[in-house]
Coordinates of N, CA and C in Angstrom, one line a residue:
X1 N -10.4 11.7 -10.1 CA -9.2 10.9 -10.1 C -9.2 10.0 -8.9
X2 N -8.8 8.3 -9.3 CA -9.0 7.8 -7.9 C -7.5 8.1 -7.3
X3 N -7.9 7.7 -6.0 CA -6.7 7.6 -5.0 C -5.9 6.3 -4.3
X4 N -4.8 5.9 -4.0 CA -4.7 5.2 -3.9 C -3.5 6.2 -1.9
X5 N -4.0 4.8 -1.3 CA -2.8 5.1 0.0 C -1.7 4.2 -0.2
X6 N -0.6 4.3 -0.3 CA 1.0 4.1 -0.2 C 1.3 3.9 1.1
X7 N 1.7 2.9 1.9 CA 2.6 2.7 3.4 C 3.6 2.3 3.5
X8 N 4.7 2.7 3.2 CA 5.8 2.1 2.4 C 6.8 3.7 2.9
X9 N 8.3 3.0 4.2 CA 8.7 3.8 4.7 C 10.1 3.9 3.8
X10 N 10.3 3.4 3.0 CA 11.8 3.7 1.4 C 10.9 5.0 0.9
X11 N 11.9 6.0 0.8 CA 11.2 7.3 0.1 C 11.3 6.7 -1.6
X12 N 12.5 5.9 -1.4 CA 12.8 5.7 -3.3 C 11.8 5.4 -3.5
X13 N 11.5 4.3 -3.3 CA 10.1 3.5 -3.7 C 8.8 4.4 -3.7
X14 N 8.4 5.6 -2.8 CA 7.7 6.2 -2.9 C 7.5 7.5 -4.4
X15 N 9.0 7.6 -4.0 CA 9.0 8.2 -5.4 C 9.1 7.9 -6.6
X16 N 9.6 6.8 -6.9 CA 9.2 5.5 -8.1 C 7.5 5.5 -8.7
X17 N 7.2 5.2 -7.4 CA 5.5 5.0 -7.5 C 5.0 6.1 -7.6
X18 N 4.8 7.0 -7.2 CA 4.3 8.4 -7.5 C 4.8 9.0 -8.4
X19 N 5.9 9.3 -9.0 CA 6.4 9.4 -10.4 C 5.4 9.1 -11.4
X20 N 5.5 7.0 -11.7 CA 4.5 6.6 -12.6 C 3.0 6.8 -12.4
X21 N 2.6 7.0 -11.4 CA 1.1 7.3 -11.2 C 1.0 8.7 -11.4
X22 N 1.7 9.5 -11.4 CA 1.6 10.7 -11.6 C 0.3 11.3 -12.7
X23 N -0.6 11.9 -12.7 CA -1.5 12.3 -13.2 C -2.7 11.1 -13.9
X24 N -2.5 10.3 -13.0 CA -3.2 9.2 -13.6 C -3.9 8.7 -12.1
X25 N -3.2 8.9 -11.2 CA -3.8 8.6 -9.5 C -3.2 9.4 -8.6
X26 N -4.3 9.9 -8.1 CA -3.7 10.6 -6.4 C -3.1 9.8 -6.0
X27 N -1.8 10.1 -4.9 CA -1.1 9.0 -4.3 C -1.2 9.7 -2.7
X28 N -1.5 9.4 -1.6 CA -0.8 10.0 -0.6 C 0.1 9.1 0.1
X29 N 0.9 9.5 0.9 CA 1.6 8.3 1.2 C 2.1 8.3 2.7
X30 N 2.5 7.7 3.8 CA 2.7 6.9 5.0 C 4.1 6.7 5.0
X31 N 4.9 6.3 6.4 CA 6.1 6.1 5.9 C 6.1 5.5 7.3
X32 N 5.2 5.2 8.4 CA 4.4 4.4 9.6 C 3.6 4.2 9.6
X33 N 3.5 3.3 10.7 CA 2.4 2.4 10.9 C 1.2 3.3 11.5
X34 N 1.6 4.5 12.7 CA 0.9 5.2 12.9 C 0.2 6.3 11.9
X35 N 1.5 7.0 10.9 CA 1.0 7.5 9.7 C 0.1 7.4 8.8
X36 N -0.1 5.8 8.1 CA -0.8 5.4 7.8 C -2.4 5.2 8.5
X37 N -2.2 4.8 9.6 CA -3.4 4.5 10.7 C -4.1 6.3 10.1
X38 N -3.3 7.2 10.4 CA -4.0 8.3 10.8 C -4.5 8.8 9.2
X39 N -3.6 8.5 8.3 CA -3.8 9.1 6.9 C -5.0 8.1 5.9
X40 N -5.0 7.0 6.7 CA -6.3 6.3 6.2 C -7.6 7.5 7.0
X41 N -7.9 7.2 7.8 CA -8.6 7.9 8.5 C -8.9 9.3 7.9
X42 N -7.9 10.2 7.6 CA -8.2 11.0 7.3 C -8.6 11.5 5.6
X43 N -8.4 10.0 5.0 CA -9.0 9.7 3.7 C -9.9 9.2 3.4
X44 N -11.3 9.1 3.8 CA -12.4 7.8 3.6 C -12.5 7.3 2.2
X45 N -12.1 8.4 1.2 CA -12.3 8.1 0.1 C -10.7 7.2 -0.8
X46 N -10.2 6.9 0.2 CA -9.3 6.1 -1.1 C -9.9 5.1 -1.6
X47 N -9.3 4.7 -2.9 CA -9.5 3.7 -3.9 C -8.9 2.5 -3.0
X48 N -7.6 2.6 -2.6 CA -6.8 1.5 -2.8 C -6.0 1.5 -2.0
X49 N -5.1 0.9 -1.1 CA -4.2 0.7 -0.4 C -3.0 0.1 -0.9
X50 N -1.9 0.4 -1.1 CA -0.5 -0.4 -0.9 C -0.1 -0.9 0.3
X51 N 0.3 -1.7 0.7 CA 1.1 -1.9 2.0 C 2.2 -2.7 2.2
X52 N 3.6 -1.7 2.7 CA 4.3 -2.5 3.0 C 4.2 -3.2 4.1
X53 N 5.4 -4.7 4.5 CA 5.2 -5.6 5.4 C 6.3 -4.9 6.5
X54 N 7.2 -4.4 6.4 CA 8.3 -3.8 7.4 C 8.5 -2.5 7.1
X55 N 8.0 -1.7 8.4 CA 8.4 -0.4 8.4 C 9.4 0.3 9.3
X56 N 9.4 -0.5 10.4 CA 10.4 0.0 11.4 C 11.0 -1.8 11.5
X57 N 12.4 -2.2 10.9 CA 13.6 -3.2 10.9 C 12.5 -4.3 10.4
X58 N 13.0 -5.7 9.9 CA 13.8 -6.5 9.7 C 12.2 -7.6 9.3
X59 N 11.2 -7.6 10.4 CA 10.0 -8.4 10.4 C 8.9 -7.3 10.5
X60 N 7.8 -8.5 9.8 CA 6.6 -7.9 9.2 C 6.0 -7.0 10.7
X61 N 5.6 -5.3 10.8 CA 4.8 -4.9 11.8 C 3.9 -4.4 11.0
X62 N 3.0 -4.3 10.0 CA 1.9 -3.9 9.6 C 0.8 -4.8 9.4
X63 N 0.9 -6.3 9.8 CA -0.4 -6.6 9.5 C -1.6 -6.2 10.7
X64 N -1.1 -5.8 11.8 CA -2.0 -5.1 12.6 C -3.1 -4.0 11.9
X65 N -2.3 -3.4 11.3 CA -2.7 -2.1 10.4 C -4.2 -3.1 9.6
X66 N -3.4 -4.2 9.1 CA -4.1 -4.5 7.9 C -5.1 -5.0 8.2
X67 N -5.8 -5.5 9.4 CA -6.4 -5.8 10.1 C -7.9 -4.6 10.6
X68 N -6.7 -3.8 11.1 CA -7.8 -2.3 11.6 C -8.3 -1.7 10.4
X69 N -7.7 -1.7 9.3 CA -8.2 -0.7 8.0 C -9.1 -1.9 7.3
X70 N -9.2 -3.1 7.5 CA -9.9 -4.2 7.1 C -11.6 -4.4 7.9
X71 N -11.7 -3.7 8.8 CA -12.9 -3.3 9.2 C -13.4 -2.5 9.0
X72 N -13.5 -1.4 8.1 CA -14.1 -0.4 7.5 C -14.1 0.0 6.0
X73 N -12.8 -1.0 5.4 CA -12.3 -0.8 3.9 C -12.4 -2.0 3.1
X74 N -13.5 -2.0 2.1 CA -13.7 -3.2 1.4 C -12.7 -2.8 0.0
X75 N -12.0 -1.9 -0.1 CA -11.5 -2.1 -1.4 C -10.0 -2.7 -1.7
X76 N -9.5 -2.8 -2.4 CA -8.2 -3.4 -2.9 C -7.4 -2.9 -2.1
X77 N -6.6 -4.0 -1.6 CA -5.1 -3.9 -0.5 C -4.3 -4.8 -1.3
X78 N -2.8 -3.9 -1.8 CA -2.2 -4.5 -2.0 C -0.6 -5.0 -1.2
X79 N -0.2 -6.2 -0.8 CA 1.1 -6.6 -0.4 C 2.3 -6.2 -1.1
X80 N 2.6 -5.2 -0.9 CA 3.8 -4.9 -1.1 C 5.2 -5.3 -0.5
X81 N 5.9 -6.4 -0.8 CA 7.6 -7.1 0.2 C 8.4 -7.3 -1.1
X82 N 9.6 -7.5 -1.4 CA 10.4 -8.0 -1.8 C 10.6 -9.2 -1.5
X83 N 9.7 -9.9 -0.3 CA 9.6 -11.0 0.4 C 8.3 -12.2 0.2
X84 N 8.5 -13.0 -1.0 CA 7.2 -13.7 -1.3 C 6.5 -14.0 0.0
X85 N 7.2 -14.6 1.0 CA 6.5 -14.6 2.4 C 5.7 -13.7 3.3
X86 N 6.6 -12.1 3.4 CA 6.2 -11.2 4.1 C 4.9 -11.1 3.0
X87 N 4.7 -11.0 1.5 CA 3.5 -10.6 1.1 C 2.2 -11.8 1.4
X88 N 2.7 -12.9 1.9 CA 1.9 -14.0 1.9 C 1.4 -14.4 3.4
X89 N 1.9 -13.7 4.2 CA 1.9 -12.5 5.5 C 0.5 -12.1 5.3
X90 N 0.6 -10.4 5.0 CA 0.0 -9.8 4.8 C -1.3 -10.2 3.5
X91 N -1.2 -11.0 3.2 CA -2.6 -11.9 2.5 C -3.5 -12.7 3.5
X92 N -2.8 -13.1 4.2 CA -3.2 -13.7 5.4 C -4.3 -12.9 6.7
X93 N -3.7 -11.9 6.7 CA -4.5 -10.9 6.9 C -5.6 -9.9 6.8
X94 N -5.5 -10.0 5.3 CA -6.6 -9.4 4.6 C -6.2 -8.5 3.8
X95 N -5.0 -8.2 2.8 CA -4.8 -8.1 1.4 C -5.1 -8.9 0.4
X96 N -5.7 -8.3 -0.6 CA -6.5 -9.0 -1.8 C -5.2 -9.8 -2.9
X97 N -4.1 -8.3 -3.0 CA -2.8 -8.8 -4.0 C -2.0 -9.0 -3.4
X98 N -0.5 -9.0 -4.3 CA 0.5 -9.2 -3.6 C 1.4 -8.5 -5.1
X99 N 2.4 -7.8 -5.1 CA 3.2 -7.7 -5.7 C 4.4 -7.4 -4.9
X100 N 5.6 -7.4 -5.8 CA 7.1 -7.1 -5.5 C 7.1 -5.4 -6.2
X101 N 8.2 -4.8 -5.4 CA 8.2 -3.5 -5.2 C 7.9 -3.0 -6.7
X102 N 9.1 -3.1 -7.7 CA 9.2 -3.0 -9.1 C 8.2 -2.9 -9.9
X103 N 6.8 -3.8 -9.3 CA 5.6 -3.8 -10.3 C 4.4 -2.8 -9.3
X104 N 4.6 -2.7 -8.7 CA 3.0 -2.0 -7.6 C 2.7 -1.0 -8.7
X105 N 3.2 -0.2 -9.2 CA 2.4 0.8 -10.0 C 1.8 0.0 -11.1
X106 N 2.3 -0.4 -12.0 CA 1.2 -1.5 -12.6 C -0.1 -2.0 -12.0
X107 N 0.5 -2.8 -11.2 CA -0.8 -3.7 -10.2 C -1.9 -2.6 -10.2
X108 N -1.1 -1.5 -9.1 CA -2.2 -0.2 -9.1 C -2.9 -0.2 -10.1
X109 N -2.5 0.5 -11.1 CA -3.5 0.7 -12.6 C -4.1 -0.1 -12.8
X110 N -4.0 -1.4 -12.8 CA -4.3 -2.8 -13.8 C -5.4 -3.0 -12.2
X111 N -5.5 -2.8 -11.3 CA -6.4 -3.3 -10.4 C -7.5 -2.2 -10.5
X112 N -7.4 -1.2 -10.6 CA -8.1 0.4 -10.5 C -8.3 0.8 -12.1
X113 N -8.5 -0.1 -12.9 CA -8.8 -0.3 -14.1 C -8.7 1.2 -14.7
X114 N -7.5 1.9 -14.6 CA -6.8 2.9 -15.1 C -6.0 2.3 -16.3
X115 N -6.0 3.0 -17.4 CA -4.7 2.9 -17.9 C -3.9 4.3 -18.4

């Protein structure tokens, strides 16, 4: 089963997405910037990355992230914001997609050629 990493500090949203991916993709998930740092790391094998652009208030602090996991990770990162900007941000960066919250499990599948 592939895997996908989730960085995204709304539990709703977490459980939204793992819900629909449920037996179709591993999800593990992050809810920091350091979390994520460490739970990539301790994944070498993910498929795929989600990432949100604000995890602690108001402006984007993960494109650092996106940056550090972009030296070792050639596969699919996707921008996850509510904010066409904040995702256009983190493309800037070095995410491949971009979606709004609502569709990421889609994207997921439809990029990880799951159905």
């Amino acid at each position: 089963m592939k895997k996908v990493l989730i960085v995204e500090d709304d539990s709703d949203w977490q459980s939204i997405w793992k819900r629909k991916l449920e037996g179709k993709i591993q999800t593990i998930t992050a809810s920091s910037v350091e979390e994520g740092e460490r739970l990539f790391n301790e994944n070498p094998d993910v498929d795929a990355i989600v990432m949100d652009a604000c995890l602690s208030g108001e402006e984007p602090d993960t494109p650092p992230l996106v940056t550090k996991i972009r030296q070792t990770f050639n596969g699919p990162m996707i921008a996850a914001s509510g904010s066409s900007t904040f995702r256009q941000c983190l493309k800037s960066y070095g995410c491949d997609y971009e979606s709004k919250k609502h569709n990421v499990s889609d994207k997921v599948l439809e990029i990880l050629g799951v159905s």
